[in-house]
Coordinates of C-alpha atoms in Angstrom, one line a residue:
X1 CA 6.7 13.7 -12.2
X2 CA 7.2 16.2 -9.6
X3 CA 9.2 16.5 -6.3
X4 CA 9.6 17.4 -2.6
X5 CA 12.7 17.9 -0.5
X6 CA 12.0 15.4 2.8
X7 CA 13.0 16.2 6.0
X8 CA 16.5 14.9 5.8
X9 CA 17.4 16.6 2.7
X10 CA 16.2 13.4 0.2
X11 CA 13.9 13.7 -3.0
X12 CA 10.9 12.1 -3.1
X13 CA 9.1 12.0 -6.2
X14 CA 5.5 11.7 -7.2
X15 CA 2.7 12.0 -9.5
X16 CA 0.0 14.7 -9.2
X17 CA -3.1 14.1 -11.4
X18 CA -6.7 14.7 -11.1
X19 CA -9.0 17.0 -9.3
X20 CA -11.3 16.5 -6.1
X21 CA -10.8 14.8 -3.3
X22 CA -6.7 14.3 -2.4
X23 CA -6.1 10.0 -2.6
X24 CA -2.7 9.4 -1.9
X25 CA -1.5 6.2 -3.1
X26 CA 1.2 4.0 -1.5
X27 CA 2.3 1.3 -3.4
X28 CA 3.7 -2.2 -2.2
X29 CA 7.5 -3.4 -1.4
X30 CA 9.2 -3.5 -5.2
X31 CA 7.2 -1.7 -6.6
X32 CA 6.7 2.1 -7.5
X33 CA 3.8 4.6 -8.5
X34 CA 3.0 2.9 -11.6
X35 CA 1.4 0.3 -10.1
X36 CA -1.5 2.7 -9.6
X37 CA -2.3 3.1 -13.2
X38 CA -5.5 1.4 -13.5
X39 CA -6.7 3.7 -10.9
X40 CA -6.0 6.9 -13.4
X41 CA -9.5 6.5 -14.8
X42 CA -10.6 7.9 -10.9
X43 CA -8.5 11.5 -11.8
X44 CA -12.3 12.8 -12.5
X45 CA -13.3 12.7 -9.1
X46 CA -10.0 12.2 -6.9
X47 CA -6.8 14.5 -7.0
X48 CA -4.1 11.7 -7.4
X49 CA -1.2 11.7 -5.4
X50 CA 1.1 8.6 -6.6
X51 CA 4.4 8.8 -4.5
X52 CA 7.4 6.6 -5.2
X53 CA 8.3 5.5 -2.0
X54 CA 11.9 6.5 -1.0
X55 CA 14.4 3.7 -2.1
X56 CA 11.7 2.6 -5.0
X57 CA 11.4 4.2 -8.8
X58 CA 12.2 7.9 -8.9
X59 CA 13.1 8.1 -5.4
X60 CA 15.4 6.2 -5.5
X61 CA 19.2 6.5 -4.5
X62 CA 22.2 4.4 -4.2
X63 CA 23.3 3.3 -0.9
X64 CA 19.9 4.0 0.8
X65 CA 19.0 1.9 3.3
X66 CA 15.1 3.0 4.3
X67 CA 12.9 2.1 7.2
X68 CA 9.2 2.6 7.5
X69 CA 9.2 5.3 10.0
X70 CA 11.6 7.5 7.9
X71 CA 9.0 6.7 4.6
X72 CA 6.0 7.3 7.2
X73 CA 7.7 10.4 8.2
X74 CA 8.2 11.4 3.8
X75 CA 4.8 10.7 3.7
X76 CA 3.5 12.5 6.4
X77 CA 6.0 15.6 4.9
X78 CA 4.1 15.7 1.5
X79 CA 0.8 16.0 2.7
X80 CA 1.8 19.0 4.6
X81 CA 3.9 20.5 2.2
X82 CA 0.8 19.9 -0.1
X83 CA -1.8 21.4 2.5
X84 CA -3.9 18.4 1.9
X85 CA -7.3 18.0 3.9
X86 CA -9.6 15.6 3.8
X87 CA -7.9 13.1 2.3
X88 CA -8.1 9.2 1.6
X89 CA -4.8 7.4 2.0
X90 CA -4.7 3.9 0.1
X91 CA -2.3 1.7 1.3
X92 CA -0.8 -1.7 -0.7
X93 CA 0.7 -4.6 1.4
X94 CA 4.2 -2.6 2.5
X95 CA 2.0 0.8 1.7
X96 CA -0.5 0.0 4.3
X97 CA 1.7 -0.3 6.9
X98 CA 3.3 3.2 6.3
X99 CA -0.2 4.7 6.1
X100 CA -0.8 3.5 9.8
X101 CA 1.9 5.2 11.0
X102 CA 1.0 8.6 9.4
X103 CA -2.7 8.0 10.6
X104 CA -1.4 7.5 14.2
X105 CA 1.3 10.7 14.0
X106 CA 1.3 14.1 13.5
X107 CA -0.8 14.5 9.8
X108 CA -3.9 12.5 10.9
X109 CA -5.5 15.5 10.9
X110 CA -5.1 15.8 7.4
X111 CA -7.0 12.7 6.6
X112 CA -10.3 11.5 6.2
X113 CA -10.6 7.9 6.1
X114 CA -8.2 4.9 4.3
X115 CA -8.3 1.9 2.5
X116 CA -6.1 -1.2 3.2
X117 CA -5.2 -3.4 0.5
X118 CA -4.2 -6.9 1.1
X119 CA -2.1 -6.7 4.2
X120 CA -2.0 -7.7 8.0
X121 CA -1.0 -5.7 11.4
X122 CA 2.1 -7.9 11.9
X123 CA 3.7 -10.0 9.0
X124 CA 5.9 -12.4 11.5
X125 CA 4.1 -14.8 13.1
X126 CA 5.0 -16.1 16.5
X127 CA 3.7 -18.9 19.2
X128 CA 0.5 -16.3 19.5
X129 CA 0.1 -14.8 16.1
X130 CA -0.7 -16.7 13.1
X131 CA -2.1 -14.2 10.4
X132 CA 1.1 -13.4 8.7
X133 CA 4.2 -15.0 7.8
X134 CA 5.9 -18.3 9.5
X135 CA 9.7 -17.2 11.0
X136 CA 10.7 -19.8 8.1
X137 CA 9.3 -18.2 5.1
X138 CA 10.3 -14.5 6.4
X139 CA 13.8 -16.1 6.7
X140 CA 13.8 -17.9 3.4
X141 CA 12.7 -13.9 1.7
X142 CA 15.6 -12.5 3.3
X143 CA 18.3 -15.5 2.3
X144 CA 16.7 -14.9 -1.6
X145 CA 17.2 -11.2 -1.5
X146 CA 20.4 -11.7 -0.3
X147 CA 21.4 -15.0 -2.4
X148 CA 19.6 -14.2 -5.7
X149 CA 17.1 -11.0 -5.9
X150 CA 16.5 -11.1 -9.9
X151 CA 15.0 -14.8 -9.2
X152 CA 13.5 -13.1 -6.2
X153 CA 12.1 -10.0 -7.8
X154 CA 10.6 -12.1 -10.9
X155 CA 8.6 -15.1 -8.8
X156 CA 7.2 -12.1 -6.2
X157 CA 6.2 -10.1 -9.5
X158 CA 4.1 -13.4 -10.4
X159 CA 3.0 -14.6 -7.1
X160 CA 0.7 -11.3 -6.7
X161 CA -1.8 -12.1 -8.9
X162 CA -4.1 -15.2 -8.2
X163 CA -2.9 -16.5 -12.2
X164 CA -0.3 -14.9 -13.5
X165 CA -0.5 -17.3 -17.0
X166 CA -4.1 -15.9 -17.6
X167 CA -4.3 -14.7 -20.6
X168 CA -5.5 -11.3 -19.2
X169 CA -3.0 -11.5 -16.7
X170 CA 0.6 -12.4 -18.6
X171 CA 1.3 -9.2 -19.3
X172 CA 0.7 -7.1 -16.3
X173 CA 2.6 -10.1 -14.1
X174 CA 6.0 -9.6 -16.8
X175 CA 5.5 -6.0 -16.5
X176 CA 5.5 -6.6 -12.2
X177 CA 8.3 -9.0 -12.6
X178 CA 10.8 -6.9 -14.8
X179 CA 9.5 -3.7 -12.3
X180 CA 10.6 -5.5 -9.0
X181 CA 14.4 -6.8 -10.8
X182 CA 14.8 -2.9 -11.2
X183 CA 15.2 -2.1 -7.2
X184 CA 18.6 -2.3 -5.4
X185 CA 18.9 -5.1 -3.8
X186 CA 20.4 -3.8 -0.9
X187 CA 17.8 -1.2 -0.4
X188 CA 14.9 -3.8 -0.5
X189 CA 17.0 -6.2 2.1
X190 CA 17.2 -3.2 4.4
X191 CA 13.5 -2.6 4.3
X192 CA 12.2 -5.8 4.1
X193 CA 13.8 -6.3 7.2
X194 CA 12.6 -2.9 8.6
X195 CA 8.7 -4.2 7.5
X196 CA 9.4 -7.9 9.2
X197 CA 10.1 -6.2 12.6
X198 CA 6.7 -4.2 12.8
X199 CA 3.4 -4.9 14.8
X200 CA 1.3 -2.0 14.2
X201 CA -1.2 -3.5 16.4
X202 CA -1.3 -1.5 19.3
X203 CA -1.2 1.5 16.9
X204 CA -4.5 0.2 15.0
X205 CA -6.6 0.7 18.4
X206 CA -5.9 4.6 17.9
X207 CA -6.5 5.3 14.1
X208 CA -10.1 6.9 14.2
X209 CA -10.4 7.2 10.4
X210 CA -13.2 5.4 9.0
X211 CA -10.9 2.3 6.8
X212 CA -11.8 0.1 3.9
X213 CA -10.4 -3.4 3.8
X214 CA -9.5 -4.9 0.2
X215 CA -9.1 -8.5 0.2
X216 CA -8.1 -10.9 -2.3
X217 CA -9.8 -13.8 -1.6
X218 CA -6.6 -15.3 -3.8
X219 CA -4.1 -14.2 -1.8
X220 CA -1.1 -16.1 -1.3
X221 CA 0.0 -14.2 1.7
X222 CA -2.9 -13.2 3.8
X223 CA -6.7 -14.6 4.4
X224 CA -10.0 -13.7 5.3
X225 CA -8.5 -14.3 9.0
X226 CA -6.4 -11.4 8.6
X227 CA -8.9 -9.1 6.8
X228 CA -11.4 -10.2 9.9
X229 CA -8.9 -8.9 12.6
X230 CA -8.2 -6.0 10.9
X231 CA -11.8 -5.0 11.3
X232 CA -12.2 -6.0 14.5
X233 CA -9.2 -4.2 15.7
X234 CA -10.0 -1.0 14.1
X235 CA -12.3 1.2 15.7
X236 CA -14.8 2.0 12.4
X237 CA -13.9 -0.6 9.2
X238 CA -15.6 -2.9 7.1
X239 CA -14.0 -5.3 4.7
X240 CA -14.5 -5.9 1.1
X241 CA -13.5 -9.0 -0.6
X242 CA -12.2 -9.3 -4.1
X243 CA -13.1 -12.8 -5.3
X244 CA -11.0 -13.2 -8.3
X245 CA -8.0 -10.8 -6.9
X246 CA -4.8 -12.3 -5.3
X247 CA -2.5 -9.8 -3.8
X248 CA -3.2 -7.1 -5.7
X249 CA -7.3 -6.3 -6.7
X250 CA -6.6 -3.0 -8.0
X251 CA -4.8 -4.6 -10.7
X252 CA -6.6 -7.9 -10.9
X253 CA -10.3 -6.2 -10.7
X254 CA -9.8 -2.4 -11.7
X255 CA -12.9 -1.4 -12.5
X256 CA -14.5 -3.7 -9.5
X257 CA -12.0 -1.8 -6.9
X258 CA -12.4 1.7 -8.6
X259 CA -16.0 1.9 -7.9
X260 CA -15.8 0.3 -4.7
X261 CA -13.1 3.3 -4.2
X262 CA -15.6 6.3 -5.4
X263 CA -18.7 4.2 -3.2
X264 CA -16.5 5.1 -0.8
X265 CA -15.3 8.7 -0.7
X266 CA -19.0 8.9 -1.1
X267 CA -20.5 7.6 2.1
X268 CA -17.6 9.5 3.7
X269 CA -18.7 12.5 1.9
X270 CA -22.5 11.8 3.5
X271 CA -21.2 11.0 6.7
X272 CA -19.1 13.8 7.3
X273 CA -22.2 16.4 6.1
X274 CA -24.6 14.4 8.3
X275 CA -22.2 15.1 11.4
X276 CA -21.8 18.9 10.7

């Protein structure tokens, strides 16, 4: 586990692995680095860049109360302090949205395409958006975290796989479950709401980079729907749908989403020589 000072004096750790093209891995709300691990096996091709997220795992700190601009911003920090180029940025659920902010600020230019996994532009719905989250349910996440986060933490650590009681399946959603009771609760109220009040919408229409689209066909958050505007709101995406994933295919189908990962980095590899 290494280490960079951000901006405003905090530590943000990480996990540097691998050599090849930088993929820089941003992990969901609860959870931490280590929910990358079935995507290790790609450290022969990729140079692995697993950041805790401030307020999560290693990066954590008592009394922090974290927003997704300031974890944008930490983001956007490590890639330049790393002099990354060309890089991929994966983003999961929470991760995804902090990913669009980077590829809409200052360290686009350090980036070569990214890869969404299982999230939408805007998770409150309203009278003219459906493709997220009714004002009921985001109210009824904010009352648990508040009320009762470690029967919180342990029903969102099962409810991101499509069957958590599958055999093959058991042990990774305990492992989720136990992960997510481990956060402060105070931190993840703080950010939860932070992620409730964003509509990266507008900022989609500017993010250039060619962008993957993993979907869960499972999901118990988002649809196809959402995966569909996502495309059609980006300039240059496809989607990719994962048939026996919930919320989280790079867990549920590893090897399915690895090489879809390395298929990839490859056509960006073609394209990008074809255009020189």
């Amino acid at each position: 586990m290494r280490s960079f000072i951000a901006s405003d004096g905090a530590r943000i750790c990480y996990r540097d692995e691998g050599r090849g093209i930088p993929l820089v891995l941003l992990h969901g709300l609860m959870a931490h680095g280590g929910f990358f691990r079935e995507q290790t096996a790609l450290a022969d091709h990729f140079r692995l860049i697993r950041i805790d997220l401030r307020g999560h795992g290693a990066s954590a700190r008592p009394g922090e109360r974290p927003t997704i601009e300031r974890i944008a911003a930490d983001v956007s920090g490590l890639v330049e302090a790393l002099d990354l180029h060309g890089t991929i940025g994966l983003g999961w659920s929470l991760g995804a949205t902090i990913l669009w902010h980077v590829l809409a600020g200052a360290a686009a230019g350090r980036f070569a395409g990214a890869v969404v996994v299982d999230m939408t532009a805007r998770v409150l719905n309203d009278e003219e958006w459906d493709l997220g989250l009714s004002a009921e349910a985001c109210a009824a996440r904010t009352a648990a975290i508040r009320a009762d986060f470690a029967s919180f933490a342990a029903a969102a650590g099962q409810a991101i796989f499509a069957d958590p009681s599958a055999e093959g399946t058991r042990e990774l959603a305990a492992y989720a479950s136990a992960e997510f009771a481990r956060n402060d609760p105070a931190t993840i109220a703080a950010l939860w709401e932070s992620l409730v009040g964003q509509d990266v919408r507008a900022l989609l229409r500017g993010i250039r980079h060619p962008t993957l689209i993993a979907h869960g066909a499972r999901s118990s958050l988002y649809g196809e729907d959402t995966a569909d505007h996502l495309v059609a709101a980006l300039p240059e995406a496809r989607a990719v749908r994962f048939d026996r994933s919930g919320h989280a295919p790079h867990l549920e189908e590893p090897d399915l989403f690895n090489r879809t990962l390395r298929a990839f980095a490859e056509n960006l590899r073609t394209t990008q020589a074809t255009n020189i």
